């Protein structure tokens, strides 16, 4: 496939289109001057990921992988294989075509993971679950669930992986289904979100690291949670107020 077709697939219209920057392996192959890219601080999140987890030789599952930034960058960091799930057909075709172009070891599943059907391809060393679970009832799951039931189901989505991976990297939004009128946490604070997740996940997961975005000299970077950065910073916008949690499975860690 030529790069013109890749560009067309990348820009194919959906609510999650243009959501990620291009991975470094494609940035020099695809002309970017005419691309519309709305970055969600991918490189900054990747830096936190690589600082805290060794990706070398690892088998990685990228859930809701969009246009594959974290899939391809994981391979660049030495991962041996990536399994990618994405329900958007254009995004999946983009990643499949890019993987063929790069001869990259990415297995593509064009489907939304339902977090109920047994995984066909476990186990994994690391699962990437970036900004997926708050879309429960929209992109996947029970569309008739109320808010409190949906929050419990989101926890179930995380626990679904407890037997299938050693580590899980979690980030979630504050607004259910991306609707700003449907707050998952009453005041929309990091403290509320983290209290909820810590209480809900303690039986199955150890929270190894929590990364929080900070801005210094106009640059964003993720730093360890502390008493200062736990406070919400409205000037950074909703997305950068979403913490990143690195979880270690208690159950998987006990496997022989």
PDB file of C-alpha atoms in Angstrom, residues 7-224:
ATOM      1  CA  UNK A   7      -3.094   9.047   4.898  1.00  0.00           C
ATOM      2  CA  UNK A   8      -6.686   8.493   3.750  1.00  0.00           C
ATOM      3  CA  UNK A   9      -7.157   5.763   6.351  1.00  0.00           C
ATOM      4  CA  UNK A  10      -5.574   7.877   9.079  1.00  0.00           C
ATOM      5  CA  UNK A  11      -7.952  10.756   8.393  1.00  0.00           C
ATOM      6  CA  UNK A  12     -11.052   8.601   7.915  1.00  0.00           C
ATOM      7  CA  UNK A  13     -13.854  10.307   9.819  1.00  0.00           C
ATOM      8  CA  UNK A  14     -14.914   9.109  13.256  1.00  0.00           C
ATOM      9  CA  UNK A  15     -15.230  10.662  16.692  1.00  0.00           C
ATOM     10  CA  UNK A  16     -11.791   9.263  17.555  1.00  0.00           C
ATOM     11  CA  UNK A  17     -10.053  10.229  14.295  1.00  0.00           C
ATOM     12  CA  UNK A  18      -6.782  12.182  14.345  1.00  0.00           C
ATOM     13  CA  UNK A  19      -6.574  11.299  18.038  1.00  0.00           C
ATOM     14  CA  UNK A  20      -2.919  10.245  18.022  1.00  0.00           C
ATOM     15  CA  UNK A  21       0.286  11.561  16.524  1.00  0.00           C
ATOM     16  CA  UNK A  22       2.084   9.306  14.077  1.00  0.00           C
ATOM     17  CA  UNK A  23       4.572   6.844  15.569  1.00  0.00           C
ATOM     18  CA  UNK A  24       8.219   7.595  14.877  1.00  0.00           C
ATOM     19  CA  UNK A  25       8.507   4.641  12.494  1.00  0.00           C
ATOM     20  CA  UNK A  26       5.911   6.260  10.193  1.00  0.00           C
ATOM     21  CA  UNK A  27       6.665   9.934  10.738  1.00  0.00           C
ATOM     22  CA  UNK A  28       9.406   9.971   8.104  1.00  0.00           C
ATOM     23  CA  UNK A  29       7.346   7.992   5.590  1.00  0.00           C
ATOM     24  CA  UNK A  30       4.064   9.902   5.642  1.00  0.00           C
ATOM     25  CA  UNK A  31       3.905  13.609   4.711  1.00  0.00           C
ATOM     26  CA  UNK A  32       2.410  15.392   7.703  1.00  0.00           C
ATOM     27  CA  UNK A  33       2.040  18.955   6.466  1.00  0.00           C
ATOM     28  CA  UNK A  34      -1.565  18.363   5.382  1.00  0.00           C
ATOM     29  CA  UNK A  35      -2.580  16.033   8.203  1.00  0.00           C
ATOM     30  CA  UNK A  36      -4.961  17.154  10.921  1.00  0.00           C
ATOM     31  CA  UNK A  37      -3.502  15.776  14.143  1.00  0.00           C
ATOM     32  CA  UNK A  38      -4.990  16.436  17.576  1.00  0.00           C
ATOM     33  CA  UNK A  39      -2.357  15.084  19.920  1.00  0.00           C
ATOM     34  CA  UNK A  40      -3.293  13.708  23.340  1.00  0.00           C
ATOM     35  CA  UNK A  41       0.249  13.948  24.716  1.00  0.00           C
ATOM     36  CA  UNK A  42       1.230  10.568  23.317  1.00  0.00           C
ATOM     37  CA  UNK A  43       4.973  11.134  23.507  1.00  0.00           C
ATOM     38  CA  UNK A  44       4.732  12.368  27.083  1.00  0.00           C
ATOM     39  CA  UNK A  45       2.684   9.336  28.117  1.00  0.00           C
ATOM     40  CA  UNK A  46       5.073   7.054  26.245  1.00  0.00           C
ATOM     41  CA  UNK A  47       8.009   8.560  28.135  1.00  0.00           C
ATOM     42  CA  UNK A  48       6.316   7.749  31.455  1.00  0.00           C
ATOM     43  CA  UNK A  49       5.554   4.235  30.253  1.00  0.00           C
ATOM     44  CA  UNK A  50       9.141   3.547  29.200  1.00  0.00           C
ATOM     45  CA  UNK A  51      10.558   5.076  32.377  1.00  0.00           C
ATOM     46  CA  UNK A  52       8.582   2.654  34.517  1.00  0.00           C
ATOM     47  CA  UNK A  53       8.241  -0.554  32.496  1.00  0.00           C
ATOM     48  CA  UNK A  54      10.826  -2.426  30.455  1.00  0.00           C
ATOM     49  CA  UNK A  55       9.150  -3.159  27.119  1.00  0.00           C
ATOM     50  CA  UNK A  56      12.072  -5.136  25.699  1.00  0.00           C
ATOM     51  CA  UNK A  57      11.098  -8.661  24.711  1.00  0.00           C
ATOM     52  CA  UNK A  58       7.558  -8.197  25.996  1.00  0.00           C
ATOM     53  CA  UNK A  59       4.245  -9.343  24.550  1.00  0.00           C
ATOM     54  CA  UNK A  60       1.852  -6.403  24.663  1.00  0.00           C
ATOM     55  CA  UNK A  61      -1.902  -6.000  24.227  1.00  0.00           C
ATOM     56  CA  UNK A  62      -3.037  -2.563  23.013  1.00  0.00           C
ATOM     57  CA  UNK A  63      -6.781  -2.201  23.676  1.00  0.00           C
ATOM     58  CA  UNK A  64      -8.598   0.513  21.758  1.00  0.00           C
ATOM     59  CA  UNK A  65      -5.330   1.161  19.974  1.00  0.00           C
ATOM     60  CA  UNK A  66      -6.666   3.866  17.626  1.00  0.00           C
ATOM     61  CA  UNK A  67      -4.055   4.526  14.911  1.00  0.00           C
ATOM     62  CA  UNK A  68      -1.419   2.435  16.636  1.00  0.00           C
ATOM     63  CA  UNK A  69       0.951   4.958  18.210  1.00  0.00           C
ATOM     64  CA  UNK A  70       1.555   2.862  21.325  1.00  0.00           C
ATOM     65  CA  UNK A  71       1.638  -0.389  19.350  1.00  0.00           C
ATOM     66  CA  UNK A  72       4.397   0.745  17.014  1.00  0.00           C
ATOM     67  CA  UNK A  73       6.322   2.652  19.679  1.00  0.00           C
ATOM     68  CA  UNK A  74       6.280  -0.451  21.894  1.00  0.00           C
ATOM     69  CA  UNK A  75       7.938  -2.375  19.094  1.00  0.00           C
ATOM     70  CA  UNK A  76      10.464   0.440  18.653  1.00  0.00           C
ATOM     71  CA  UNK A  77      11.233   0.056  22.370  1.00  0.00           C
ATOM     72  CA  UNK A  78      11.992  -3.631  21.891  1.00  0.00           C
ATOM     73  CA  UNK A  79       8.672  -5.418  22.419  1.00  0.00           C
ATOM     74  CA  UNK A  80       8.638  -8.756  20.615  1.00  0.00           C
ATOM     75  CA  UNK A  81       4.942  -8.688  19.664  1.00  0.00           C
ATOM     76  CA  UNK A  82       1.879  -6.467  19.915  1.00  0.00           C
ATOM     77  CA  UNK A  83      -1.732  -7.609  19.745  1.00  0.00           C
ATOM     78  CA  UNK A  84      -3.969  -4.686  18.808  1.00  0.00           C
ATOM     79  CA  UNK A  85      -7.754  -4.399  19.292  1.00  0.00           C
ATOM     80  CA  UNK A  86      -9.702  -1.561  17.674  1.00  0.00           C
ATOM     81  CA  UNK A  87     -13.349  -1.514  16.619  1.00  0.00           C
ATOM     82  CA  UNK A  88     -12.969   1.308  14.115  1.00  0.00           C
ATOM     83  CA  UNK A  89     -12.419  -0.316  10.718  1.00  0.00           C
ATOM     84  CA  UNK A  90     -10.446   2.565   9.192  1.00  0.00           C
ATOM     85  CA  UNK A  91      -8.069   2.709  12.151  1.00  0.00           C
ATOM     86  CA  UNK A  92      -7.604  -1.064  12.108  1.00  0.00           C
ATOM     87  CA  UNK A  93      -6.935  -1.029   8.374  1.00  0.00           C
ATOM     88  CA  UNK A  94      -4.428   1.783   8.890  1.00  0.00           C
ATOM     89  CA  UNK A  95      -2.532  -0.217  11.509  1.00  0.00           C
ATOM     90  CA  UNK A  96      -2.674  -3.422   9.471  1.00  0.00           C
ATOM     91  CA  UNK A  97      -1.394  -1.620   6.375  1.00  0.00           C
ATOM     92  CA  UNK A  98       1.300   0.232   8.315  1.00  0.00           C
ATOM     93  CA  UNK A  99       2.423  -3.015   9.950  1.00  0.00           C
ATOM     94  CA  UNK A 100       2.733  -4.625   6.521  1.00  0.00           C
ATOM     95  CA  UNK A 101       4.681  -1.626   5.229  1.00  0.00           C
ATOM     96  CA  UNK A 102       7.051  -1.728   8.203  1.00  0.00           C
ATOM     97  CA  UNK A 103       7.114  -5.528   8.509  1.00  0.00           C
ATOM     98  CA  UNK A 104       6.097  -4.980  12.132  1.00  0.00           C
ATOM     99  CA  UNK A 105       4.918  -7.780  14.408  1.00  0.00           C
ATOM    100  CA  UNK A 106       1.411  -6.476  15.107  1.00  0.00           C
ATOM    101  CA  UNK A 107      -1.579  -8.823  15.154  1.00  0.00           C
ATOM    102  CA  UNK A 108      -4.665  -6.754  14.337  1.00  0.00           C
ATOM    103  CA  UNK A 109      -8.183  -7.488  15.585  1.00  0.00           C
ATOM    104  CA  UNK A 110     -10.809  -5.182  14.094  1.00  0.00           C
ATOM    105  CA  UNK A 111     -13.268  -5.474  16.955  1.00  0.00           C
ATOM    106  CA  UNK A 112     -14.193  -3.838  20.224  1.00  0.00           C
ATOM    107  CA  UNK A 113     -13.074  -5.993  23.104  1.00  0.00           C
ATOM    108  CA  UNK A 114     -16.189  -6.840  25.122  1.00  0.00           C
ATOM    109  CA  UNK A 115     -14.321  -7.640  28.370  1.00  0.00           C
ATOM    110  CA  UNK A 116     -16.441 -10.770  28.793  1.00  0.00           C
ATOM    111  CA  UNK A 117     -15.564 -13.258  26.050  1.00  0.00           C
ATOM    112  CA  UNK A 118     -12.431 -15.246  26.954  1.00  0.00           C
ATOM    113  CA  UNK A 119      -9.333 -13.781  25.341  1.00  0.00           C
ATOM    114  CA  UNK A 120      -8.174 -15.934  22.456  1.00  0.00           C
ATOM    115  CA  UNK A 121      -4.544 -14.868  22.608  1.00  0.00           C
ATOM    116  CA  UNK A 122      -3.300 -14.525  26.226  1.00  0.00           C
ATOM    117  CA  UNK A 123      -1.141 -14.273  28.249  1.00  0.00           C
ATOM    118  CA  UNK A 124       0.559 -10.893  27.983  1.00  0.00           C
ATOM    119  CA  UNK A 125       3.342  -9.172  29.804  1.00  0.00           C
ATOM    120  CA  UNK A 126       1.680  -5.755  29.561  1.00  0.00           C
ATOM    121  CA  UNK A 127      -1.839  -4.571  28.691  1.00  0.00           C
ATOM    122  CA  UNK A 128      -2.294  -0.963  27.576  1.00  0.00           C
ATOM    123  CA  UNK A 129      -5.759   0.291  28.503  1.00  0.00           C
ATOM    124  CA  UNK A 130      -5.526   3.975  27.679  1.00  0.00           C
ATOM    125  CA  UNK A 131      -8.790   5.955  27.839  1.00  0.00           C
ATOM    126  CA  UNK A 132     -11.143   3.101  27.012  1.00  0.00           C
ATOM    127  CA  UNK A 133     -13.234   2.135  30.014  1.00  0.00           C
ATOM    128  CA  UNK A 134     -15.124   5.432  30.400  1.00  0.00           C
ATOM    129  CA  UNK A 135     -16.647   4.715  26.961  1.00  0.00           C
ATOM    130  CA  UNK A 136     -18.532   1.719  28.397  1.00  0.00           C
ATOM    131  CA  UNK A 137     -22.118   1.829  27.186  1.00  0.00           C
ATOM    132  CA  UNK A 138     -21.061   3.747  24.107  1.00  0.00           C
ATOM    133  CA  UNK A 139     -18.369   1.918  22.129  1.00  0.00           C
ATOM    134  CA  UNK A 140     -18.931  -1.355  24.013  1.00  0.00           C
ATOM    135  CA  UNK A 141     -20.883  -2.854  26.902  1.00  0.00           C
ATOM    136  CA  UNK A 142     -24.371  -2.336  28.307  1.00  0.00           C
ATOM    137  CA  UNK A 143     -25.932   0.738  26.712  1.00  0.00           C
ATOM    138  CA  UNK A 144     -28.745   0.751  29.293  1.00  0.00           C
ATOM    139  CA  UNK A 145     -26.580   0.804  32.427  1.00  0.00           C
ATOM    140  CA  UNK A 146     -26.992   3.704  34.840  1.00  0.00           C
ATOM    141  CA  UNK A 147     -23.999   5.679  36.082  1.00  0.00           C
ATOM    142  CA  UNK A 148     -23.262   3.674  39.224  1.00  0.00           C
ATOM    143  CA  UNK A 149     -23.695   0.351  37.437  1.00  0.00           C
ATOM    144  CA  UNK A 150     -21.427   1.583  34.657  1.00  0.00           C
ATOM    145  CA  UNK A 151     -18.671   2.472  37.144  1.00  0.00           C
ATOM    146  CA  UNK A 152     -18.794  -1.035  38.589  1.00  0.00           C
ATOM    147  CA  UNK A 153     -18.648  -2.467  35.076  1.00  0.00           C
ATOM    148  CA  UNK A 154     -15.570  -0.341  34.368  1.00  0.00           C
ATOM    149  CA  UNK A 155     -13.860  -1.980  37.328  1.00  0.00           C
ATOM    150  CA  UNK A 156     -14.884  -5.362  35.915  1.00  0.00           C
ATOM    151  CA  UNK A 157     -13.193  -4.369  32.645  1.00  0.00           C
ATOM    152  CA  UNK A 158      -9.897  -3.910  34.473  1.00  0.00           C
ATOM    153  CA  UNK A 159     -10.310  -7.082  36.522  1.00  0.00           C
ATOM    154  CA  UNK A 160     -11.008  -9.022  33.321  1.00  0.00           C
ATOM    155  CA  UNK A 161      -7.251  -8.943  32.693  1.00  0.00           C
ATOM    156  CA  UNK A 162      -6.089 -10.068  36.127  1.00  0.00           C
ATOM    157  CA  UNK A 163      -5.313 -13.618  34.931  1.00  0.00           C
ATOM    158  CA  UNK A 164      -4.037 -12.557  31.528  1.00  0.00           C
ATOM    159  CA  UNK A 165      -1.261 -10.051  32.189  1.00  0.00           C
ATOM    160  CA  UNK A 166       1.432  -9.217  34.679  1.00  0.00           C
ATOM    161  CA  UNK A 167       1.073  -5.457  34.230  1.00  0.00           C
ATOM    162  CA  UNK A 168      -1.775  -3.223  33.117  1.00  0.00           C
ATOM    163  CA  UNK A 169      -1.410   0.468  32.277  1.00  0.00           C
ATOM    164  CA  UNK A 170      -4.665   2.296  32.976  1.00  0.00           C
ATOM    165  CA  UNK A 171      -5.880   5.756  32.113  1.00  0.00           C
ATOM    166  CA  UNK A 172      -9.525   6.821  32.171  1.00  0.00           C
ATOM    167  CA  UNK A 173     -11.540   9.988  31.698  1.00  0.00           C
ATOM    168  CA  UNK A 174     -13.811  11.863  34.069  1.00  0.00           C
ATOM    169  CA  UNK A 175     -16.826  12.023  31.749  1.00  0.00           C
ATOM    170  CA  UNK A 176     -18.922   8.946  31.051  1.00  0.00           C
ATOM    171  CA  UNK A 177     -19.002   8.243  27.297  1.00  0.00           C
ATOM    172  CA  UNK A 178     -17.109  11.505  26.809  1.00  0.00           C
ATOM    173  CA  UNK A 179     -20.256  13.465  27.750  1.00  0.00           C
ATOM    174  CA  UNK A 180     -19.305  16.434  29.920  1.00  0.00           C
ATOM    175  CA  UNK A 181     -22.760  16.436  31.517  1.00  0.00           C
ATOM    176  CA  UNK A 182     -22.168  12.924  32.908  1.00  0.00           C
ATOM    177  CA  UNK A 183     -19.400  13.178  35.480  1.00  0.00           C
ATOM    178  CA  UNK A 184     -18.132   9.860  36.834  1.00  0.00           C
ATOM    179  CA  UNK A 185     -16.859  11.644  39.936  1.00  0.00           C
ATOM    180  CA  UNK A 186     -18.897  14.414  41.533  1.00  0.00           C
ATOM    181  CA  UNK A 187     -16.224  17.110  41.585  1.00  0.00           C
ATOM    182  CA  UNK A 188     -14.094  15.749  38.762  1.00  0.00           C
ATOM    183  CA  UNK A 189     -10.902  15.561  40.829  1.00  0.00           C
ATOM    184  CA  UNK A 190      -7.887  13.276  40.668  1.00  0.00           C
ATOM    185  CA  UNK A 191      -8.314  12.488  44.340  1.00  0.00           C
ATOM    186  CA  UNK A 192     -11.860  11.184  43.761  1.00  0.00           C
ATOM    187  CA  UNK A 193     -10.784   9.058  40.816  1.00  0.00           C
ATOM    188  CA  UNK A 194      -7.780   7.590  42.604  1.00  0.00           C
ATOM    189  CA  UNK A 195      -9.738   6.876  45.794  1.00  0.00           C
ATOM    190  CA  UNK A 196     -12.340   5.053  43.715  1.00  0.00           C
ATOM    191  CA  UNK A 197      -9.774   3.012  41.779  1.00  0.00           C
ATOM    192  CA  UNK A 198      -7.655   2.172  44.811  1.00  0.00           C
ATOM    193  CA  UNK A 199     -10.694   0.869  46.714  1.00  0.00           C
ATOM    194  CA  UNK A 200     -12.095  -1.001  43.717  1.00  0.00           C
ATOM    195  CA  UNK A 201      -8.880  -2.668  42.546  1.00  0.00           C
ATOM    196  CA  UNK A 202      -7.123  -3.548  45.807  1.00  0.00           C
ATOM    197  CA  UNK A 203      -8.230  -7.206  45.792  1.00  0.00           C
ATOM    198  CA  UNK A 204      -6.708  -7.978  42.413  1.00  0.00           C
ATOM    199  CA  UNK A 205      -4.010  -5.406  41.694  1.00  0.00           C
ATOM    200  CA  UNK A 206      -1.048  -3.656  43.244  1.00  0.00           C
ATOM    201  CA  UNK A 207      -0.717  -0.032  42.176  1.00  0.00           C
ATOM    202  CA  UNK A 208       2.980   0.142  41.357  1.00  0.00           C
ATOM    203  CA  UNK A 209       3.155   3.671  39.948  1.00  0.00           C
ATOM    204  CA  UNK A 210       0.889   6.664  39.449  1.00  0.00           C
ATOM    205  CA  UNK A 211       1.901   9.300  36.927  1.00  0.00           C
ATOM    206  CA  UNK A 212       0.446  12.794  36.930  1.00  0.00           C
ATOM    207  CA  UNK A 213       0.941  15.439  34.268  1.00  0.00           C
ATOM    208  CA  UNK A 214       2.751  18.625  35.217  1.00  0.00           C
ATOM    209  CA  UNK A 215       3.664  21.614  33.077  1.00  0.00           C
ATOM    210  CA  UNK A 216       7.014  23.360  33.393  1.00  0.00           C
ATOM    211  CA  UNK A 217       8.337  25.980  30.970  1.00  0.00           C
ATOM    212  CA  UNK A 218       5.456  25.160  28.656  1.00  0.00           C
ATOM    213  CA  UNK A 219       6.338  21.452  28.473  1.00  0.00           C
ATOM    214  CA  UNK A 220       4.204  18.596  29.786  1.00  0.00           C
ATOM    215  CA  UNK A 221       5.715  15.618  31.589  1.00  0.00           C
ATOM    216  CA  UNK A 222       4.307  12.890  33.825  1.00  0.00           C
ATOM    217  CA  UNK A 223       5.735  12.753  37.344  1.00  0.00           C
ATOM    218  CA  UNK A 224       5.079  10.556  40.391  1.00  0.00           C
TER     219      UNK A 224
END
